[in-house]
mmCIF file of C-alpha atoms and ligand atoms in Angstrom:
data_model
loop_
_atom_site.group_PDB
_atom_site.id
_atom_site.type_symbol
_atom_site.label_atom_id
_atom_site.label_comp_id
_atom_site.label_asym_id
_atom_site.label_seq_id
_atom_site.Cartn_x
_atom_site.Cartn_y
_atom_site.Cartn_z
ATOM 1 C CA MET A 1 4.487 -8.471 -13.299
ATOM 2 C CA SER A 2 5.929 -5.105 -12.646
ATOM 3 C CA PHE A 3 9.497 -4.067 -13.239
ATOM 4 C CA GLN A 4 12.257 -5.764 -11.205
ATOM 5 C CA GLU A 5 15.256 -3.772 -12.360
ATOM 6 C CA ILE A 6 16.147 -0.245 -13.660
ATOM 7 C CA PRO A 7 16.781 -0.245 -17.456
ATOM 8 C CA ILE A 8 20.094 1.186 -18.772
ATOM 9 C CA ILE A 9 19.888 3.493 -21.692
ATOM 10 C CA ASP A 10 22.805 4.562 -23.883
ATOM 11 C CA LEU A 11 22.493 8.129 -25.139
ATOM 12 C CA LYS A 12 25.022 7.542 -27.908
ATOM 13 C CA SER A 13 22.727 5.100 -29.621
ATOM 14 C CA ALA A 14 20.196 7.974 -30.089
ATOM 15 C CA LEU A 15 22.697 9.647 -32.440
ATOM 16 C CA ASP A 16 23.029 6.853 -34.984
ATOM 17 C CA PRO A 17 20.049 6.427 -37.349
ATOM 18 C CA GLU A 18 20.649 2.675 -37.388
ATOM 19 C CA THR A 19 20.432 2.257 -33.558
ATOM 20 C CA LYS A 20 17.896 5.050 -32.804
ATOM 21 C CA PRO A 21 14.692 3.051 -33.397
ATOM 22 C CA GLN A 22 15.835 0.477 -30.737
ATOM 23 C CA PHE A 23 16.914 3.347 -28.498
ATOM 24 C CA LEU A 24 13.442 4.881 -28.711
ATOM 25 C CA LYS A 25 11.749 1.542 -28.073
ATOM 26 C CA ASP A 26 13.908 0.998 -24.904
ATOM 27 C CA LEU A 27 13.281 4.496 -23.746
ATOM 28 C CA ARG A 28 9.474 4.169 -24.309
ATOM 29 C CA HIS A 29 9.527 0.992 -22.137
ATOM 30 C CA ALA A 30 11.563 2.759 -19.356
ATOM 31 C CA ILE A 31 9.462 5.913 -19.278
ATOM 32 C CA ILE A 32 6.047 4.125 -19.372
ATOM 33 C CA ASN A 33 6.621 0.945 -17.356
ATOM 34 C CA VAL A 34 9.302 1.964 -14.926
ATOM 35 C CA GLY A 35 9.565 5.774 -14.710
ATOM 36 C CA PHE A 36 13.300 5.466 -13.921
ATOM 37 C CA LEU A 37 16.358 4.613 -15.996
ATOM 38 C CA LEU A 38 20.139 4.750 -15.855
ATOM 39 C CA LEU A 39 21.658 6.905 -18.528
ATOM 40 C CA LYS A 40 25.139 6.370 -19.898
ATOM 41 C CA ASN A 41 27.233 8.415 -22.321
ATOM 42 C CA TYR A 42 25.312 11.539 -21.221
ATOM 43 C CA GLU A 43 28.394 13.733 -21.973
ATOM 44 C CA VAL A 44 27.203 13.769 -25.628
ATOM 45 C CA PHE A 45 24.903 16.644 -24.538
ATOM 46 C CA GLY A 46 25.801 17.144 -20.860
ATOM 47 C CA PRO A 47 28.600 17.676 -18.396
ATOM 48 C CA ASN A 48 31.941 15.902 -19.074
ATOM 49 C CA GLU A 49 34.264 14.061 -16.780
ATOM 50 C CA GLN A 50 36.011 17.155 -15.581
ATOM 51 C CA ASP A 51 32.700 18.932 -14.832
ATOM 52 C CA PHE A 52 31.682 15.948 -12.602
ATOM 53 C CA LYS A 53 35.021 15.928 -10.853
ATOM 54 C CA ASP A 54 34.674 19.711 -10.209
ATOM 55 C CA ILE A 55 31.133 19.472 -8.848
ATOM 56 C CA LYS A 56 32.074 16.519 -6.661
ATOM 57 C CA GLN A 57 35.023 18.485 -5.185
ATOM 58 C CA GLU A 58 32.897 21.589 -4.492
ATOM 59 C CA THR A 59 30.180 19.543 -2.889
ATOM 60 C CA LEU A 60 32.634 17.836 -0.557
ATOM 61 C CA ASP A 61 34.214 21.203 0.237
ATOM 62 C CA PHE A 62 30.812 22.805 0.784
ATOM 63 C CA PHE A 63 29.695 20.200 3.395
ATOM 64 C CA ALA A 64 33.133 20.486 5.125
ATOM 65 C CA LEU A 65 32.689 24.220 5.677
ATOM 66 C CA PRO A 66 32.317 25.453 9.318
ATOM 67 C CA ASP A 67 28.781 25.290 10.415
ATOM 68 C CA GLN A 68 28.480 29.076 10.678
ATOM 69 C CA VAL A 69 29.368 29.631 7.017
ATOM 70 C CA LYS A 70 26.590 27.227 6.021
ATOM 71 C CA LEU A 71 24.103 28.732 8.544
ATOM 72 C CA ASP A 72 24.737 32.220 7.096
ATOM 73 C CA ILE A 73 22.941 31.020 4.001
ATOM 74 C CA GLU A 74 20.133 29.071 5.658
ATOM 75 C CA MET A 75 17.001 28.690 3.546
ATOM 76 C CA ILE A 76 14.918 30.527 6.153
ATOM 77 C CA LYS A 77 16.680 33.700 4.851
ATOM 78 C CA SER A 78 15.235 33.094 1.372
ATOM 79 C CA PRO A 79 11.635 33.715 0.354
ATOM 80 C CA HIS A 80 12.516 31.612 -2.747
ATOM 81 C CA PHE A 81 13.183 28.329 -0.865
ATOM 82 C CA LEU A 82 16.792 28.437 -1.911
ATOM 83 C CA GLY A 83 19.780 27.914 0.360
ATOM 84 C CA TYR A 84 21.063 25.580 3.049
ATOM 85 C CA SER A 85 18.905 23.182 5.163
ATOM 86 C CA ARG A 86 20.621 21.774 8.202
ATOM 87 C CA LEU A 87 20.275 18.118 9.159
ATOM 88 C CA ALA A 88 16.790 16.814 9.910
ATOM 89 C CA ASN A 89 15.020 20.032 9.009
ATOM 90 C CA GLU A 90 12.778 18.749 6.096
ATOM 91 C CA ILE A 91 9.744 16.569 6.213
ATOM 92 C CA THR A 92 8.601 14.010 3.601
ATOM 93 C CA SER A 93 5.667 11.658 4.185
ATOM 94 C CA SER A 94 5.194 13.080 7.727
ATOM 95 C CA HIS A 95 8.704 12.051 8.919
ATOM 96 C CA THR A 96 12.041 13.782 9.268
ATOM 97 C CA ASP A 97 14.506 13.462 6.397
ATOM 98 C CA TRP A 98 18.009 12.663 7.800
ATOM 99 C CA ARG A 99 19.911 14.732 5.328
ATOM 100 C CA GLU A 100 21.686 18.064 5.007
ATOM 101 C CA GLN A 101 21.412 19.945 1.720
ATOM 102 C CA ILE A 102 21.619 23.125 -0.222
ATOM 103 C CA ASP A 103 18.981 23.992 -2.772
ATOM 104 C CA LEU A 104 20.195 25.952 -5.864
ATOM 105 C CA ALA A 105 18.613 27.087 -9.136
ATOM 106 C CA THR A 106 19.078 28.925 -12.365
ATOM 107 C CA GLU A 107 20.038 32.394 -11.199
ATOM 108 C CA LEU A 108 16.922 34.646 -11.676
ATOM 109 C CA PRO A 109 15.686 37.923 -10.253
ATOM 110 C CA GLY A 110 12.824 37.677 -7.728
ATOM 111 C CA PRO A 111 9.207 38.366 -8.814
ATOM 112 C CA SER A 112 7.823 41.870 -9.112
ATOM 113 C CA LYS A 113 5.013 43.152 -6.828
ATOM 114 C CA ASN A 114 2.079 42.307 -9.076
ATOM 115 C CA ASP A 115 3.177 38.738 -9.785
ATOM 116 C CA PRO A 116 1.231 35.856 -8.238
ATOM 117 C CA ILE A 117 2.660 34.688 -4.944
ATOM 118 C CA TYR A 118 3.897 31.374 -6.376
ATOM 119 C CA LYS A 119 6.426 33.249 -8.594
ATOM 120 C CA ASN A 120 8.445 33.570 -5.420
ATOM 121 C CA ILE A 121 9.741 30.076 -6.347
ATOM 122 C CA GLU A 122 12.137 32.028 -8.666
ATOM 123 C CA GLY A 123 14.830 34.285 -7.268
ATOM 124 C CA PRO A 124 18.542 34.710 -6.621
ATOM 125 C CA ASN A 125 20.575 31.947 -4.961
ATOM 126 C CA LEU A 126 22.139 32.241 -1.554
ATOM 127 C CA TRP A 127 25.805 31.604 -2.280
ATOM 128 C CA PRO A 128 28.306 30.661 0.436
ATOM 129 C CA ASP A 129 30.958 33.361 1.236
ATOM 130 C CA GLU A 130 33.493 33.011 -1.662
ATOM 131 C CA LYS A 131 36.297 33.744 0.749
ATOM 132 C CA TYR A 132 35.875 30.123 2.001
ATOM 133 C CA ILE A 133 34.939 28.414 -1.242
ATOM 134 C CA PRO A 134 35.910 30.562 -4.289
ATOM 135 C CA LYS A 135 35.117 28.119 -7.088
ATOM 136 C CA PHE A 136 31.656 27.093 -5.778
ATOM 137 C CA LYS A 137 29.510 29.608 -7.712
ATOM 138 C CA PRO A 138 31.178 29.251 -11.177
ATOM 139 C CA THR A 139 31.131 25.446 -10.813
ATOM 140 C CA ILE A 140 27.497 25.280 -9.929
ATOM 141 C CA LEU A 141 26.551 27.715 -12.755
ATOM 142 C CA ASN A 142 28.508 25.657 -15.286
ATOM 143 C CA TYR A 143 26.811 22.502 -14.071
ATOM 144 C CA ILE A 144 23.410 24.055 -14.301
ATOM 145 C CA ALA A 145 24.044 25.294 -17.838
ATOM 146 C CA LYS A 146 25.260 21.923 -19.079
ATOM 147 C CA MET A 147 22.528 19.943 -17.271
ATOM 148 C CA THR A 148 19.956 22.318 -18.686
ATOM 149 C CA HIS A 149 21.124 21.428 -22.157
ATOM 150 C CA LEU A 150 21.158 17.701 -21.463
ATOM 151 C CA SER A 151 17.703 17.783 -19.930
ATOM 152 C CA GLN A 152 16.297 19.627 -22.936
ATOM 153 C CA GLU A 153 17.842 17.209 -25.459
ATOM 154 C CA PHE A 154 16.690 14.276 -23.374
ATOM 155 C CA ARG A 155 13.163 15.655 -23.178
ATOM 156 C CA TYR A 156 13.014 15.723 -26.982
ATOM 157 C CA LEU A 157 13.932 12.064 -27.070
ATOM 158 C CA VAL A 158 11.392 11.146 -24.369
ATOM 159 C CA LEU A 159 8.669 12.890 -26.431
ATOM 160 C CA GLU A 160 9.777 11.167 -29.633
ATOM 161 C CA SER A 161 9.684 7.853 -27.852
ATOM 162 C CA ILE A 162 6.002 8.294 -26.988
ATOM 163 C CA GLY A 163 5.133 9.350 -30.546
ATOM 164 C CA LEU A 164 5.014 13.136 -30.010
ATOM 165 C CA ASP A 165 6.686 15.954 -31.901
ATOM 166 C CA LYS A 166 9.945 16.707 -30.050
ATOM 167 C CA HIS A 167 8.836 20.346 -29.719
ATOM 168 C CA SER A 168 5.403 19.596 -28.397
ATOM 169 C CA LEU A 169 6.302 20.751 -24.895
ATOM 170 C CA ASP A 170 8.254 23.885 -25.911
ATOM 171 C CA VAL A 171 5.296 26.032 -24.991
ATOM 172 C CA TYR A 172 5.740 25.147 -21.283
ATOM 173 C CA PHE A 173 9.258 26.568 -21.276
ATOM 174 C CA LYS A 174 10.334 30.192 -21.315
ATOM 175 C CA PRO A 175 13.708 31.718 -22.146
ATOM 176 C CA ASN A 176 16.066 31.304 -19.282
ATOM 177 C CA GLN A 177 13.657 28.656 -17.797
ATOM 178 C CA GLN A 178 14.444 27.963 -14.142
ATOM 179 C CA CYS A 179 15.968 24.535 -13.370
ATOM 180 C CA LYS A 180 16.645 23.409 -9.830
ATOM 181 C CA MET A 181 19.333 21.319 -8.160
ATOM 182 C CA LYS A 182 20.506 20.229 -4.788
ATOM 183 C CA LEU A 183 23.721 19.091 -3.157
ATOM 184 C CA VAL A 184 22.732 16.468 -0.596
ATOM 185 C CA ALA A 185 24.623 14.720 2.242
ATOM 186 C CA TYR A 186 23.112 11.707 4.006
ATOM 187 C CA PRO A 187 25.266 11.017 7.188
ATOM 188 C CA ASP A 188 25.661 7.407 8.217
ATOM 189 C CA LEU A 189 24.041 6.012 11.360
ATOM 190 C CA ASN A 190 27.144 6.260 13.516
ATOM 191 C CA GLU A 191 27.440 9.972 12.880
ATOM 192 C CA LEU A 192 23.741 10.384 13.734
ATOM 193 C CA ASN A 193 23.848 8.708 17.134
ATOM 194 C CA GLY A 194 22.239 10.803 19.735
ATOM 195 C CA LYS A 195 20.930 13.404 17.218
ATOM 196 C CA GLN A 196 17.316 14.543 17.284
ATOM 197 C CA SER A 197 15.246 16.048 14.500
ATOM 198 C CA VAL A 198 14.899 19.863 14.593
ATOM 199 C CA VAL A 199 11.328 19.728 13.344
ATOM 200 C CA LEU A 200 9.719 16.488 14.502
ATOM 201 C CA ASP A 201 10.166 14.305 17.500
ATOM 202 C CA ASP A 202 12.112 11.785 15.464
ATOM 203 C CA LYS A 203 15.285 9.954 16.226
ATOM 204 C CA PRO A 204 17.275 8.054 13.554
ATOM 205 C CA THR A 205 17.015 4.238 13.490
ATOM 206 C CA THR A 206 18.429 1.653 11.033
ATOM 207 C CA GLN A 207 15.410 1.871 8.728
ATOM 208 C CA GLN A 208 15.182 5.648 9.003
ATOM 209 C CA GLN A 209 14.640 7.720 5.929
ATOM 210 C CA GLY A 210 17.237 9.750 4.233
ATOM 211 C CA VAL A 211 14.283 11.119 2.258
ATOM 212 C CA GLY A 212 10.853 9.487 2.649
ATOM 213 C CA PRO A 213 8.706 7.983 -0.145
ATOM 214 C CA HIS A 214 7.713 10.622 -2.649
ATOM 215 C CA CYS A 215 7.375 11.396 -6.364
ATOM 216 C CA ASP A 216 9.249 14.312 -7.835
ATOM 217 C CA SER A 217 7.062 17.169 -8.985
ATOM 218 C CA ASP A 218 9.091 18.318 -11.984
ATOM 219 C CA ILE A 219 9.378 17.187 -15.609
ATOM 220 C CA LEU A 220 12.637 15.080 -15.479
ATOM 221 C CA THR A 221 15.122 14.569 -12.714
ATOM 222 C CA PHE A 222 18.817 13.623 -13.232
ATOM 223 C CA ILE A 223 20.655 12.249 -10.187
ATOM 224 C CA TYR A 224 24.417 12.077 -9.938
ATOM 225 C CA GLN A 225 25.267 9.462 -7.211
ATOM 226 C CA VAL A 226 28.551 10.893 -6.000
ATOM 227 C CA THR A 227 29.601 8.289 -3.457
ATOM 228 C CA PRO A 228 29.604 4.564 -4.193
ATOM 229 C CA HIS A 229 26.834 3.601 -1.754
ATOM 230 C CA GLU A 230 24.471 0.791 -2.817
ATOM 231 C CA ASN A 231 20.931 0.045 -1.658
ATOM 232 C CA SER A 232 20.261 3.609 -0.624
ATOM 233 C CA LEU A 233 18.139 5.020 -3.492
ATOM 234 C CA GLN A 234 15.099 2.691 -3.936
ATOM 235 C CA VAL A 235 12.194 2.751 -6.352
ATOM 236 C CA GLN A 236 8.824 1.196 -5.707
ATOM 237 C CA ASN A 237 7.462 -1.005 -8.391
ATOM 238 C CA PHE A 238 3.759 -1.335 -9.073
ATOM 239 C CA GLN A 239 3.409 -4.363 -6.823
ATOM 240 C CA GLY A 240 4.719 -2.508 -3.879
ATOM 241 C CA ASP A 241 8.244 -4.043 -3.851
ATOM 242 C CA TRP A 242 11.246 -1.760 -3.348
ATOM 243 C CA ILE A 243 13.894 -2.112 -6.035
ATOM 244 C CA SER A 244 17.349 -0.668 -5.431
ATOM 245 C CA VAL A 245 18.760 1.548 -8.110
ATOM 246 C CA PRO A 246 22.293 0.190 -8.814
ATOM 247 C CA ASN A 247 25.081 2.671 -8.418
ATOM 248 C CA ILE A 248 26.944 2.228 -11.682
ATOM 249 C CA PRO A 249 29.928 4.642 -12.293
ATOM 250 C CA ASN A 250 29.417 7.014 -15.198
ATOM 251 C CA THR A 251 25.675 6.758 -15.263
ATOM 252 C CA LEU A 252 23.101 9.249 -14.249
ATOM 253 C CA VAL A 253 19.738 8.183 -12.738
ATOM 254 C CA VAL A 254 16.884 9.708 -14.683
ATOM 255 C CA ASN A 255 13.250 9.771 -13.618
ATOM 256 C CA ALA A 256 9.944 11.311 -14.631
ATOM 257 C CA GLY A 257 8.145 13.790 -12.365
ATOM 258 C CA GLN A 258 4.510 14.445 -11.755
ATOM 259 C CA THR A 259 4.332 17.448 -14.043
ATOM 260 C CA LEU A 260 5.413 15.224 -16.951
ATOM 261 C CA GLU A 261 2.980 12.612 -15.888
ATOM 262 C CA ALA A 262 0.185 15.163 -15.806
ATOM 263 C CA ILE A 263 0.796 16.639 -19.203
ATOM 264 C CA THR A 264 1.279 13.365 -20.893
ATOM 265 C CA GLN A 265 -2.049 11.948 -19.587
ATOM 266 C CA GLY A 266 -0.271 9.549 -17.201
ATOM 267 C CA VAL A 267 1.855 7.921 -20.023
ATOM 268 C CA CYS A 268 5.212 8.941 -18.459
ATOM 269 C CA LYS A 269 5.215 7.535 -14.914
ATOM 270 C CA ALA A 270 6.296 9.525 -11.889
ATOM 271 C CA THR A 271 7.364 6.559 -9.843
ATOM 272 C CA ILE A 272 7.629 6.577 -5.956
ATOM 273 C CA HIS A 273 11.208 6.491 -4.587
ATOM 274 C CA LYS A 274 12.980 7.008 -1.310
ATOM 275 C CA VAL A 275 16.496 7.056 0.119
ATOM 276 C CA LEU A 276 17.598 4.998 3.126
ATOM 277 C CA ILE A 277 20.284 6.477 5.310
ATOM 278 C CA PRO A 278 23.687 4.751 4.826
ATOM 279 C CA GLN A 279 24.623 1.738 6.977
ATOM 280 C CA PRO A 280 26.825 2.511 10.026
ATOM 281 C CA GLY A 281 30.418 2.779 9.030
ATOM 282 C CA SER A 282 29.713 3.233 5.302
ATOM 283 C CA GLY A 283 30.338 6.986 5.482
ATOM 284 C CA THR A 284 28.245 9.973 4.263
ATOM 285 C CA ARG A 285 26.338 9.371 1.042
ATOM 286 C CA ILE A 286 26.477 12.347 -1.394
ATOM 287 C CA SER A 287 24.082 12.859 -4.288
ATOM 288 C CA ILE A 288 23.246 15.715 -6.600
ATOM 289 C CA PRO A 289 19.769 15.662 -8.045
ATOM 290 C CA PHE A 290 18.951 18.099 -10.886
ATOM 291 C CA PHE A 291 15.293 18.946 -11.686
ATOM 292 C CA GLN A 292 14.034 20.156 -14.980
ATOM 293 C CA THR A 293 10.954 22.390 -14.235
ATOM 294 C CA ILE A 294 8.479 24.246 -16.448
ATOM 295 C CA ASP A 295 7.237 27.847 -16.570
ATOM 296 C CA LEU A 296 5.291 28.361 -13.290
ATOM 297 C CA ASP A 297 2.637 30.272 -15.293
ATOM 298 C CA SER A 298 1.869 27.308 -17.472
ATOM 299 C CA HIS A 299 -1.853 26.901 -17.595
ATOM 300 C CA LYS A 300 -2.290 24.802 -20.687
ATOM 301 C CA ASP A 301 -4.108 21.795 -21.608
ATOM 302 C CA ILE A 302 -2.543 18.431 -21.474
ATOM 303 C CA VAL A 303 -0.985 17.120 -24.668
ATOM 304 C CA ALA A 304 -3.925 15.646 -26.593
ATOM 305 C CA ASP A 305 -2.336 14.021 -29.632
ATOM 306 C CA ILE A 306 -0.653 11.027 -27.972
ATOM 307 C CA PRO A 307 -0.976 8.127 -30.453
ATOM 308 C CA ALA A 308 -3.616 5.459 -29.459
ATOM 309 C CA GLU A 309 -1.051 2.640 -29.366
ATOM 310 C CA ILE A 310 0.939 4.546 -26.689
ATOM 311 C CA ILE A 311 -2.270 5.123 -24.637
ATOM 312 C CA LYS A 312 -2.902 1.437 -25.004
ATOM 313 C CA LEU A 313 0.510 0.563 -23.542
ATOM 314 C CA THR A 314 -0.226 2.824 -20.586
ATOM 315 C CA GLN A 315 -3.607 1.130 -20.060
ATOM 316 C CA GLU A 316 -1.918 -2.317 -20.118
ATOM 317 C CA ARG A 317 0.545 -1.041 -17.510
ATOM 318 C CA ASP A 318 -2.241 0.225 -15.257
ATOM 319 C CA THR A 319 -4.455 -2.968 -15.509
ATOM 320 C CA ASN A 320 -1.462 -5.035 -14.376
ATOM 321 C CA ILE A 321 -0.844 -2.949 -11.296
ATOM 322 C CA LYS A 322 -1.525 -5.118 -8.327
ATOM 323 C CA LYS A 323 -0.690 -2.703 -5.594
ATOM 324 C CA TRP A 324 -0.442 0.959 -6.298
ATOM 325 C CA GLY A 325 2.775 1.595 -4.396
ATOM 326 C CA GLN A 326 2.902 3.052 -0.919
ATOM 327 C CA ASP A 327 0.645 5.743 0.284
ATOM 328 C CA ILE A 328 3.003 8.700 0.262
ATOM 329 C CA GLY A 329 0.589 10.912 2.113
ATOM 330 C CA PHE A 330 -0.840 14.101 0.755
ATOM 331 C CA GLN A 331 1.163 15.735 -1.994
ATOM 332 C CA TYR A 332 -0.099 18.513 -4.258
ATOM 333 C CA LYS A 333 -0.371 17.293 -7.756
ATOM 334 C CA PRO A 334 -0.253 19.650 -10.734
ATOM 335 C CA ASP A 335 -3.696 20.082 -12.116
ATOM 336 C CA ILE A 336 -3.119 22.500 -14.950
ATOM 337 C CA SER A 337 -6.828 22.546 -15.875
ATOM 338 C CA LYS A 338 -7.531 24.375 -12.559
ATOM 339 C CA HIS A 339 -4.401 26.231 -11.612
ATOM 340 C CA PRO A 340 -1.124 27.306 -13.144
ATOM 341 C CA VAL A 341 1.575 24.752 -12.409
ATOM 342 C CA GLY A 342 3.222 27.130 -9.874
ATOM 343 C CA TYR A 343 0.312 26.677 -7.508
ATOM 344 C CA ALA A 344 1.193 23.050 -6.717
ATOM 345 C CA VAL A 345 4.946 23.627 -6.846
ATOM 346 C CA PHE A 346 4.694 26.491 -4.307
ATOM 347 C CA ARG A 347 2.442 24.480 -1.965
ATOM 348 C CA ASN A 348 4.700 21.497 -2.021
ATOM 349 C CA ARG A 349 7.630 23.727 -1.047
ATOM 350 C CA ILE A 350 5.552 25.193 1.836
ATOM 351 C CA LYS A 351 4.775 21.628 3.094
ATOM 352 C CA SER A 352 8.374 20.444 2.877
ATOM 353 C CA HIS A 353 9.996 23.565 4.394
ATOM 354 C CA GLN A 354 7.542 24.689 7.020
ATOM 355 C CA ASP A 355 10.091 26.821 8.922
ATOM 356 C CA VAL A 356 10.704 28.911 5.787
ATOM 357 C CA ALA A 357 6.944 29.126 5.174
ATOM 358 C CA LYS A 358 6.227 30.237 8.697
ATOM 359 C CA ARG A 359 8.568 33.186 8.273
ATOM 360 C CA TRP A 360 7.526 34.293 4.771
ATOM 361 C CA TYR A 361 4.037 32.905 4.063
ATOM 362 C CA PRO A 362 2.317 32.220 7.431
ATOM 363 C CA GLU A 363 -1.230 32.551 6.029
ATOM 364 C CA ILE A 364 -0.553 30.071 3.209
ATOM 365 C CA LEU A 365 1.087 27.714 5.555
ATOM 366 C CA LYS A 366 -2.058 27.681 7.721
ATOM 367 C CA GLN A 367 -4.207 26.809 4.642
ATOM 368 C CA VAL A 368 -1.727 24.140 3.557
ATOM 369 C CA LEU A 369 -1.666 22.503 6.998
ATOM 370 C CA GLN A 370 -5.437 22.569 7.193
ATOM 371 C CA GLU A 371 -5.786 20.853 3.704
ATOM 372 C CA TYR A 372 -3.160 18.393 4.768
ATOM 373 C CA LYS A 373 -5.271 17.383 7.835
ATOM 374 C CA ASP A 374 -8.571 17.151 5.824
HETATM 375 O O1 AKG B 1 19.569 11.440 -3.155
HETATM 376 C C1 AKG B 1 19.020 10.811 -4.037
HETATM 377 O O2 AKG B 1 19.579 9.905 -4.670
HETATM 378 C C2 AKG B 1 17.652 11.152 -4.570
HETATM 379 C C3 AKG B 1 16.956 12.250 -3.787
HETATM 380 C C4 AKG B 1 15.561 12.496 -4.191
HETATM 381 O O3 AKG B 1 14.794 11.623 -4.589
HETATM 382 C C5 AKG B 1 15.081 13.829 -4.163
HETATM 383 O O4 AKG B 1 15.691 14.738 -3.544
HETATM 384 O O5 AKG B 1 13.974 14.157 -4.753
HETATM 385 FE FE1 FE2 B 2 13.114 12.451 -5.560
#
């Protein structure tokens, strides 16, 4: 029997030596057998109530900006895949995603000439004109700084929960390691009526995707569900059933990505998930995912010293899997024995944002589309 609900984990209980053993046990179950959890009392290490209020306000203000202000910072202007994506301009699992978003990241300089091409993932953000939205940049930078801290502390706990030294992944991180985040708006069906995808010949229908079934490619993702929509974010259990992630105030959704799965020999599960567009009349759904990523140059072996009893738990999980989720189509998986992790990350960005790739990396886009077909 696969999971039927998303476990809730209380970060405060990690701080008390009396409650920590049970905390680690619960976390171990969540990360191995579900791949998703709801985290409460995150402000122990992360953003506080005011920080969440601020980012919510800036996000609402951002999406309310005149189209031209948003289009001035369209992602197509960035070789680093950062900036604004208009509605229906992204593809997941071969279909249009009915969402509008801005991709942001830890502010870093672009790569130098001799760097491998995948290093273009790093670079400066495209900021909206501060004349229209003066507090946007400082609010985002503050959120990134605090979430970076939370994601690091939480990674330590995840590693402890599977019997590893909390510093065992430190070699995959560099000083000022890039983290990524997005502000996302999923308009409801009424607002979408008559709209057509910019990239595919898709029109929205009731079951249309906000974002199609996929696994995240990072280490850990933290999602702030800003609006109270239910039954939008759904996770696929290992029997193929879709389980809704409850939208509980003052919790963050946390999930494992494929990079963490790869370097922990499959112990931490990168579970398939998707977002449905909101029901007509329920208004725009807003969410803010934050992605902890590792040094693009990482080219190291997987973590070898995972205790045998943890590997056994993983094997038990895998033998019980009746149906291995939905086919999410072709997605580059990090294979750090063959390529640095940046190779897969870069190719996944090319596949998702083909208009950006066409402008900046036409040759690689051709290769990717060819591999995609094969
Ligand atoms: O909007 C959400 O709640 C999740 C979005 C998501 O899964 C993603 O962008 O990777
Ligand atoms: Fe995701």
